[in-house]
mmCIF file of C-alpha atoms in Angstrom:
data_model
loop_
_atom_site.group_PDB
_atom_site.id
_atom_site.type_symbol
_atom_site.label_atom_id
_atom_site.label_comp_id
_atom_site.label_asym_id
_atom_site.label_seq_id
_atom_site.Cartn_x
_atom_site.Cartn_y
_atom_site.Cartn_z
ATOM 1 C CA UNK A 632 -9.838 85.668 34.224
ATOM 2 C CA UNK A 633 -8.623 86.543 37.782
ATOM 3 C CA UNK A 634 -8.784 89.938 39.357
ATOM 4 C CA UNK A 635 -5.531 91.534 39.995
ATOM 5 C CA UNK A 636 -5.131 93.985 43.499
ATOM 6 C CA UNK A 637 -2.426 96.899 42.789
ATOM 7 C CA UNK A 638 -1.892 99.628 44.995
ATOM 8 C CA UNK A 639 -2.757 102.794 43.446
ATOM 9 C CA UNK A 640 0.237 104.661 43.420
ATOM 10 C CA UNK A 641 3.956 104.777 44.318
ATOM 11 C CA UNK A 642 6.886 107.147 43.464
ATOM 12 C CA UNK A 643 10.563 106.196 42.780
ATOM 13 C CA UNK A 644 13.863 107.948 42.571
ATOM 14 C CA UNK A 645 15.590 108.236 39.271
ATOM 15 C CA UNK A 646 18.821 105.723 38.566
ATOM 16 C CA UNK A 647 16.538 103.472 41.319
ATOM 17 C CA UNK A 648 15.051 100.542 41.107
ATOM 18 C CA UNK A 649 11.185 100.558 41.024
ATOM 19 C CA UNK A 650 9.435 97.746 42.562
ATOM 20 C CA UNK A 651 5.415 97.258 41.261
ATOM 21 C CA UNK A 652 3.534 94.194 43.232
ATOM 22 C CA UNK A 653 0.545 93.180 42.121
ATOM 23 C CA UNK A 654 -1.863 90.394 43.707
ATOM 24 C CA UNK A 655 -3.567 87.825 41.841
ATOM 25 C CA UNK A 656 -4.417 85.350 44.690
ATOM 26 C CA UNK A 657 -6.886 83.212 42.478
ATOM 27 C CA UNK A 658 -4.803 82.747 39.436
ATOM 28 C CA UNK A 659 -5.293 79.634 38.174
ATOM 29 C CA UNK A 660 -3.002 76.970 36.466
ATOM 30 C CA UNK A 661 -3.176 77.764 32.485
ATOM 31 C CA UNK A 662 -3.067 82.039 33.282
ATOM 32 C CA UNK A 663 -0.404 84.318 32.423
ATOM 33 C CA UNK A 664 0.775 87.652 33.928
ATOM 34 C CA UNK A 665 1.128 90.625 31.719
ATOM 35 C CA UNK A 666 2.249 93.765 32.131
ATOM 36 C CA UNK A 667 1.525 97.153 30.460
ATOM 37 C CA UNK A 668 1.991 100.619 30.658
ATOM 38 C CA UNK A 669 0.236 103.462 29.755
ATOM 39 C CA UNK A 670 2.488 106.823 29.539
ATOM 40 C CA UNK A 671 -0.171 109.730 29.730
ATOM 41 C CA UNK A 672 -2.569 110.236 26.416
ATOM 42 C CA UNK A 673 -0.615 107.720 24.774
ATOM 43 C CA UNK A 674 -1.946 104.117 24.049
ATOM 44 C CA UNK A 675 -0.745 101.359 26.763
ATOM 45 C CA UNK A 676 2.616 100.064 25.816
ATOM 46 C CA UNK A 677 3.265 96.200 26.201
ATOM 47 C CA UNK A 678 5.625 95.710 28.744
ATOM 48 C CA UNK A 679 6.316 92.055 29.569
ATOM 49 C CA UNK A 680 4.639 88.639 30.465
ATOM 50 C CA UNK A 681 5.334 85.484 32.201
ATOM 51 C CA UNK A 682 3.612 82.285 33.391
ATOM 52 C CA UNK A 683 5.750 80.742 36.183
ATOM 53 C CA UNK A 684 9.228 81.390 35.618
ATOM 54 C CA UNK A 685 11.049 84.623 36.157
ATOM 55 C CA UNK A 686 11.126 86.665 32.857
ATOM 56 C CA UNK A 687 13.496 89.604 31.991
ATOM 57 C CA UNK A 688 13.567 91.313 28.299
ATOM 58 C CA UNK A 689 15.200 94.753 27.630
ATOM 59 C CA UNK A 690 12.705 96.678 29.392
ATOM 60 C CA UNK A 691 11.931 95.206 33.028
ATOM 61 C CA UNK A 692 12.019 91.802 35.025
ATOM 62 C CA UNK A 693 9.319 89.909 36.070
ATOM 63 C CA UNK A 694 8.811 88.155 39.226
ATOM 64 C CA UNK A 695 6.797 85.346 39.892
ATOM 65 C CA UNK A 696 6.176 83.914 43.537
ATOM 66 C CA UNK A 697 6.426 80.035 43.473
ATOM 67 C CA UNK A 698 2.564 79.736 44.370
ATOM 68 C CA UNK A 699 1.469 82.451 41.871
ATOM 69 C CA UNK A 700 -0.327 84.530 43.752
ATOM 70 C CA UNK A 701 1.055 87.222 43.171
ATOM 71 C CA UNK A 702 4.264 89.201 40.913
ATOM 72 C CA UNK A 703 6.431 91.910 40.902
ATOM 73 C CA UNK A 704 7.340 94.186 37.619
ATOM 74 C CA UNK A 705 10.722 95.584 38.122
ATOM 75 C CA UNK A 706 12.287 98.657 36.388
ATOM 76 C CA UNK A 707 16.024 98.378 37.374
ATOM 77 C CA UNK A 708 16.876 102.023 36.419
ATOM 78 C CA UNK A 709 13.776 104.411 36.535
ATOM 79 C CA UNK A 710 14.053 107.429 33.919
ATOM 80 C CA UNK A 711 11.695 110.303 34.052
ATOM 81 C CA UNK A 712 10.059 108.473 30.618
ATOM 82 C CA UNK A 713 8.894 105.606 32.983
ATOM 83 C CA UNK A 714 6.125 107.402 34.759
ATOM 84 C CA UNK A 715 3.353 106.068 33.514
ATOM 85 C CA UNK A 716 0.675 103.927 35.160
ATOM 86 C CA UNK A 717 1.126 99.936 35.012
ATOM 87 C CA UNK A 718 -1.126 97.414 34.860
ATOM 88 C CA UNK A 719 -1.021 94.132 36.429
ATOM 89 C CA UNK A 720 -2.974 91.963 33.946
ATOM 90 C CA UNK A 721 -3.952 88.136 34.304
ATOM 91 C CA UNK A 722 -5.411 86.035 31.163
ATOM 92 C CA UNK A 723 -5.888 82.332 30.484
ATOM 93 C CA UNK A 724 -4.595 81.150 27.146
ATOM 94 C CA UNK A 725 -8.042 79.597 26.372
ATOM 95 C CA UNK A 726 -10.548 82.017 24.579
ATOM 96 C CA UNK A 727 -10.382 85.495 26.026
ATOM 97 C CA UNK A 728 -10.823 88.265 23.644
ATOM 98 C CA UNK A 729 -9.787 91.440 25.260
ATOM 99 C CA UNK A 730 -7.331 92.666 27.743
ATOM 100 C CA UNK A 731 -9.092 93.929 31.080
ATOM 101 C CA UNK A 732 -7.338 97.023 32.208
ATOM 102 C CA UNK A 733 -7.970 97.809 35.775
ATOM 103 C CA UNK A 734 -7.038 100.892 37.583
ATOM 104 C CA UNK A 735 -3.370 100.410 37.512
ATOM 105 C CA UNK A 736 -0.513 101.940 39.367
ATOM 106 C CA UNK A 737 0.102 105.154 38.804
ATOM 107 C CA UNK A 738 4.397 105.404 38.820
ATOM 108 C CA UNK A 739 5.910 108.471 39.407
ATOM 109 C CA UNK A 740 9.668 108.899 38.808
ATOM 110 C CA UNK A 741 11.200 111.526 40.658
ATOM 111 C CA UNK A 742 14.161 113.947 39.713
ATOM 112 C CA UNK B 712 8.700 98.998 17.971
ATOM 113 C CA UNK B 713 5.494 97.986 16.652
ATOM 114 C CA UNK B 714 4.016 99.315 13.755
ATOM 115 C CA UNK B 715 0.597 100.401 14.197
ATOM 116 C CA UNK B 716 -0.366 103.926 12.935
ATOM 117 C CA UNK B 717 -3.717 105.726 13.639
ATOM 118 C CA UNK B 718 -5.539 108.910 11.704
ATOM 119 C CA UNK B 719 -6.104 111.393 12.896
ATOM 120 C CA UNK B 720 -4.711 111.726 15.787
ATOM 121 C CA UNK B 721 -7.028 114.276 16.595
ATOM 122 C CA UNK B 722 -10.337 115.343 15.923
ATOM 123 C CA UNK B 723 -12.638 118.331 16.646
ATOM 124 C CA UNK B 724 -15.781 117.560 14.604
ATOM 125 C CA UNK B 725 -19.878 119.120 14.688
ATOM 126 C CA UNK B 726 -22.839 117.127 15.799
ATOM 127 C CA UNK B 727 -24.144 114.873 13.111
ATOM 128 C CA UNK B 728 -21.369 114.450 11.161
ATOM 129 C CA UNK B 729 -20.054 111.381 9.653
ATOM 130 C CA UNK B 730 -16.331 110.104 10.687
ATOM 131 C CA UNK B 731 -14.358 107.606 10.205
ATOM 132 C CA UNK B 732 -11.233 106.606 12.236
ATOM 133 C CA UNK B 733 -8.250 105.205 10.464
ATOM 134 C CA UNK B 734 -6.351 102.057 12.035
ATOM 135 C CA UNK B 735 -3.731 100.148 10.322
ATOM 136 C CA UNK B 736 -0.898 98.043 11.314
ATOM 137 C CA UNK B 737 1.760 96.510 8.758
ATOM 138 C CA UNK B 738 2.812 93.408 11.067
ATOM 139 C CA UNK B 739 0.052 91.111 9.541
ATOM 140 C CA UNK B 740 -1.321 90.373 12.496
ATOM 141 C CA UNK B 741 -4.916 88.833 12.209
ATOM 142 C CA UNK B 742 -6.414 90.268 15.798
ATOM 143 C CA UNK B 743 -6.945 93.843 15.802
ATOM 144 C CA UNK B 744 -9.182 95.615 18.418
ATOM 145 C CA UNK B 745 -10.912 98.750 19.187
ATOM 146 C CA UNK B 746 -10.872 100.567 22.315
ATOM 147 C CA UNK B 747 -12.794 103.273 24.031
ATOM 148 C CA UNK B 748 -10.790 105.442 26.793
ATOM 149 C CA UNK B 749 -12.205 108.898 29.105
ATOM 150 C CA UNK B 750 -9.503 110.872 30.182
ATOM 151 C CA UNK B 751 -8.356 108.937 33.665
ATOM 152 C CA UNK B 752 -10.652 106.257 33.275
ATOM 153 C CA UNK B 753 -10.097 102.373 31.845
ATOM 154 C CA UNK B 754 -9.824 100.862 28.724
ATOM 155 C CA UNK B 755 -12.894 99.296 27.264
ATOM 156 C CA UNK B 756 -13.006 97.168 24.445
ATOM 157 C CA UNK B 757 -15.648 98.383 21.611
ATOM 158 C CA UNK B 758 -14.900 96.246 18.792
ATOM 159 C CA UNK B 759 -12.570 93.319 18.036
ATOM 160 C CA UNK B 760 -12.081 91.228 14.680
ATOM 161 C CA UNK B 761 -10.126 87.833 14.474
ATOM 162 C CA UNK B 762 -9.584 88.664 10.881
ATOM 163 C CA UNK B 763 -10.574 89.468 7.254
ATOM 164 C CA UNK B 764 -14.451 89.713 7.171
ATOM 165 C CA UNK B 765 -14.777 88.887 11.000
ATOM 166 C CA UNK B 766 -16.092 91.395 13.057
ATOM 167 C CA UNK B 767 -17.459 91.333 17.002
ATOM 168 C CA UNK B 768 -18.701 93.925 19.229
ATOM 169 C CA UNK B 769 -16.897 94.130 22.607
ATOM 170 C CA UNK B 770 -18.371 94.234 26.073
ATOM 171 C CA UNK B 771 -19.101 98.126 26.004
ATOM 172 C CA UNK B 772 -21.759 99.387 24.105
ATOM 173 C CA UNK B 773 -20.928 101.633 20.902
ATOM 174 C CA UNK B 774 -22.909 103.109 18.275
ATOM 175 C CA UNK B 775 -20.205 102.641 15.835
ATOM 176 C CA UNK B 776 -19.435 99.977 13.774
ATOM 177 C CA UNK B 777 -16.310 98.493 11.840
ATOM 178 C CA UNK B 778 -15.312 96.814 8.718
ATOM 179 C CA UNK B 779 -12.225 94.088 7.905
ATOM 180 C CA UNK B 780 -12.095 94.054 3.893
ATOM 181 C CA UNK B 781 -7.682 93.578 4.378
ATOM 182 C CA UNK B 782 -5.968 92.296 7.118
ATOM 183 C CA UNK B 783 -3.756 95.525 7.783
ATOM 184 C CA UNK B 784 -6.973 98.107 8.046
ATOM 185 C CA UNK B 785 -9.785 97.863 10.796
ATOM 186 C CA UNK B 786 -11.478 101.657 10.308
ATOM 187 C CA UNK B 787 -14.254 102.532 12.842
ATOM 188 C CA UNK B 788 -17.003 104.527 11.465
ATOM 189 C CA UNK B 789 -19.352 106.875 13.604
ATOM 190 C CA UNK B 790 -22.654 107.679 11.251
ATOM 191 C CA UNK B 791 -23.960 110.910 12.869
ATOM 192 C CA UNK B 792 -21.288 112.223 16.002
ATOM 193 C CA UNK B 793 -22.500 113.047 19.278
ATOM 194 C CA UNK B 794 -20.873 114.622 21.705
ATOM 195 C CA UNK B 795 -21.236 111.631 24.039
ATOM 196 C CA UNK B 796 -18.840 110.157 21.671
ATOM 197 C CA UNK B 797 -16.171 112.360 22.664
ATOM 198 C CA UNK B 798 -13.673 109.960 23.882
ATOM 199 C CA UNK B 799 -9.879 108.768 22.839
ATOM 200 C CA UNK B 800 -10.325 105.750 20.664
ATOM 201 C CA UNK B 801 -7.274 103.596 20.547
ATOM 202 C CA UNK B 802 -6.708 100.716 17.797
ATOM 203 C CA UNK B 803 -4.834 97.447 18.821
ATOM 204 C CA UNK B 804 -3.078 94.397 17.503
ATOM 205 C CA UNK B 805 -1.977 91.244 18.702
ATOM 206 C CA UNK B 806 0.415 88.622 17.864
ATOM 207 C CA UNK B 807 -0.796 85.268 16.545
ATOM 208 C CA UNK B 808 -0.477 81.883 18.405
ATOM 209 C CA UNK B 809 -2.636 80.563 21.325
ATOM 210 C CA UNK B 810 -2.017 82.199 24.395
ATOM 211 C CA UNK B 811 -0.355 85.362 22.818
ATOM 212 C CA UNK B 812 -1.461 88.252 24.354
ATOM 213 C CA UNK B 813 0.665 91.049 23.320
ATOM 214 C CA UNK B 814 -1.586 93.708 22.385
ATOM 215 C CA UNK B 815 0.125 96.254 20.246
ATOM 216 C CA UNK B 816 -1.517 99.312 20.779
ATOM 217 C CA UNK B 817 -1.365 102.538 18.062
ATOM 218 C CA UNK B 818 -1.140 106.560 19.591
ATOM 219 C CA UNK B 819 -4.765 107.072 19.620
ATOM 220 C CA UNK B 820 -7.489 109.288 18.143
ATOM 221 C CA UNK B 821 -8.707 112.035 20.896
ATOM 222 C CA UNK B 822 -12.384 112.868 19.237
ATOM 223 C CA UNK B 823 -14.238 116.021 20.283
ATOM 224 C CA UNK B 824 -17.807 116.359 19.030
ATOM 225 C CA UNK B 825 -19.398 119.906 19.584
#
């Protein structure tokens, strides 16, 4: 699976936006994006996935760039409850068994 | 919201005793998992099972081991604690269907072996 590059942390105002790139400059053709979180001594919390298109569910967007290489998670209303860390995650659909959590970004949302 | 409980969520236990952690999830998913998490560190997967009476060991090494008798219940069992196990242990399941990686993760057991 490829490695993801996120930058270790960033802060956001709450009611704002909050912006999370992540790099994945060898994806290949047949691997997803996923995104989790993990709010502190809780278990990670699946967040949102996509493959090529841009995806949006109730919780965040998704952001693809055309050649893959890399995606952007967006929060369009940070609460307090969002700070958390996020991981950028890339899997192939073939046989992988586990999700690889890197180190994550750690999101802080600010009053 | 998924349903995926764990028991207990925590645990303060003596050397040499005999636990088991409780994982079970009421979605009838077929994939459940077992991770192993320090405080700040990453995820690593201990144990995974692709169903009833399948059972794998993941990429860390553990000295504990599982069983899948029903397809809602994947307990982990520690014979004789340590206090290197102390950890948080978090259970997982995932959605069927290739390419389906929606792990569905349960609060966690924090263990602490004295």
């Amino acid at each position: 699976d490829a490695k993801t590059t996120q930058p270790p942390s960033m802060d956001c105002a709450e009611g704002r936006a909050a912006n999370l790139p992540c790099n994945h400059s060898t994806i290949s053709g047949n691997e997803y994006v996923y995104w989790y979180r993990q709010i502190h001594s809780q278990g990670p919390q699946y967040i949102i996935h996509g493959l090529k298109n841009n995806e949006t569910n109730e919780m965040a967007s998704l952001i693809i760039t055309e050649d893959r290489k890399s995606s952007t998670l967006i929060l369009p209303h940070a609460t307090l409850r969002d700070t958390a860390v996020y991981y950028c995650i890339v899997i192939g659909a073939g046989s992988a068994r586990q999700l690889t959590f890197g180190s994550g970004t750690q999101l802080t949302v600010l009053p | 919201e998924a349903d995926i409980y764990q028991t207990p969520r925590y645990l303060v236990i003596g050397t040499g005793k005999k636990i088991t952690l409780e994982c079970s999830q009421t979605m009838g998913h077929d994939k459940m998992y077992w991770y192993q998490q320090d405080p700040g560190m990453e995820l690593h997967l201990i144990h995974y099972s692709y169903g009833v009476n399948s059972t794998e060991k993941g990429d860390l090494s553990s000295e504990s081991t599982v069983s899948r008798i029903r397809t809602e219940h994947f307990p982990l069992t520690l014979e004789s604690a340590r206090p290197s196990h102390t950890s948080q242990y978090l259970c997982a399941s995932s959605t069927p269907g290739t390419g389906r990686y929606e792990q569905y993760f349960g609060p966690g057991t924090r263990l602490t072996v004295t």
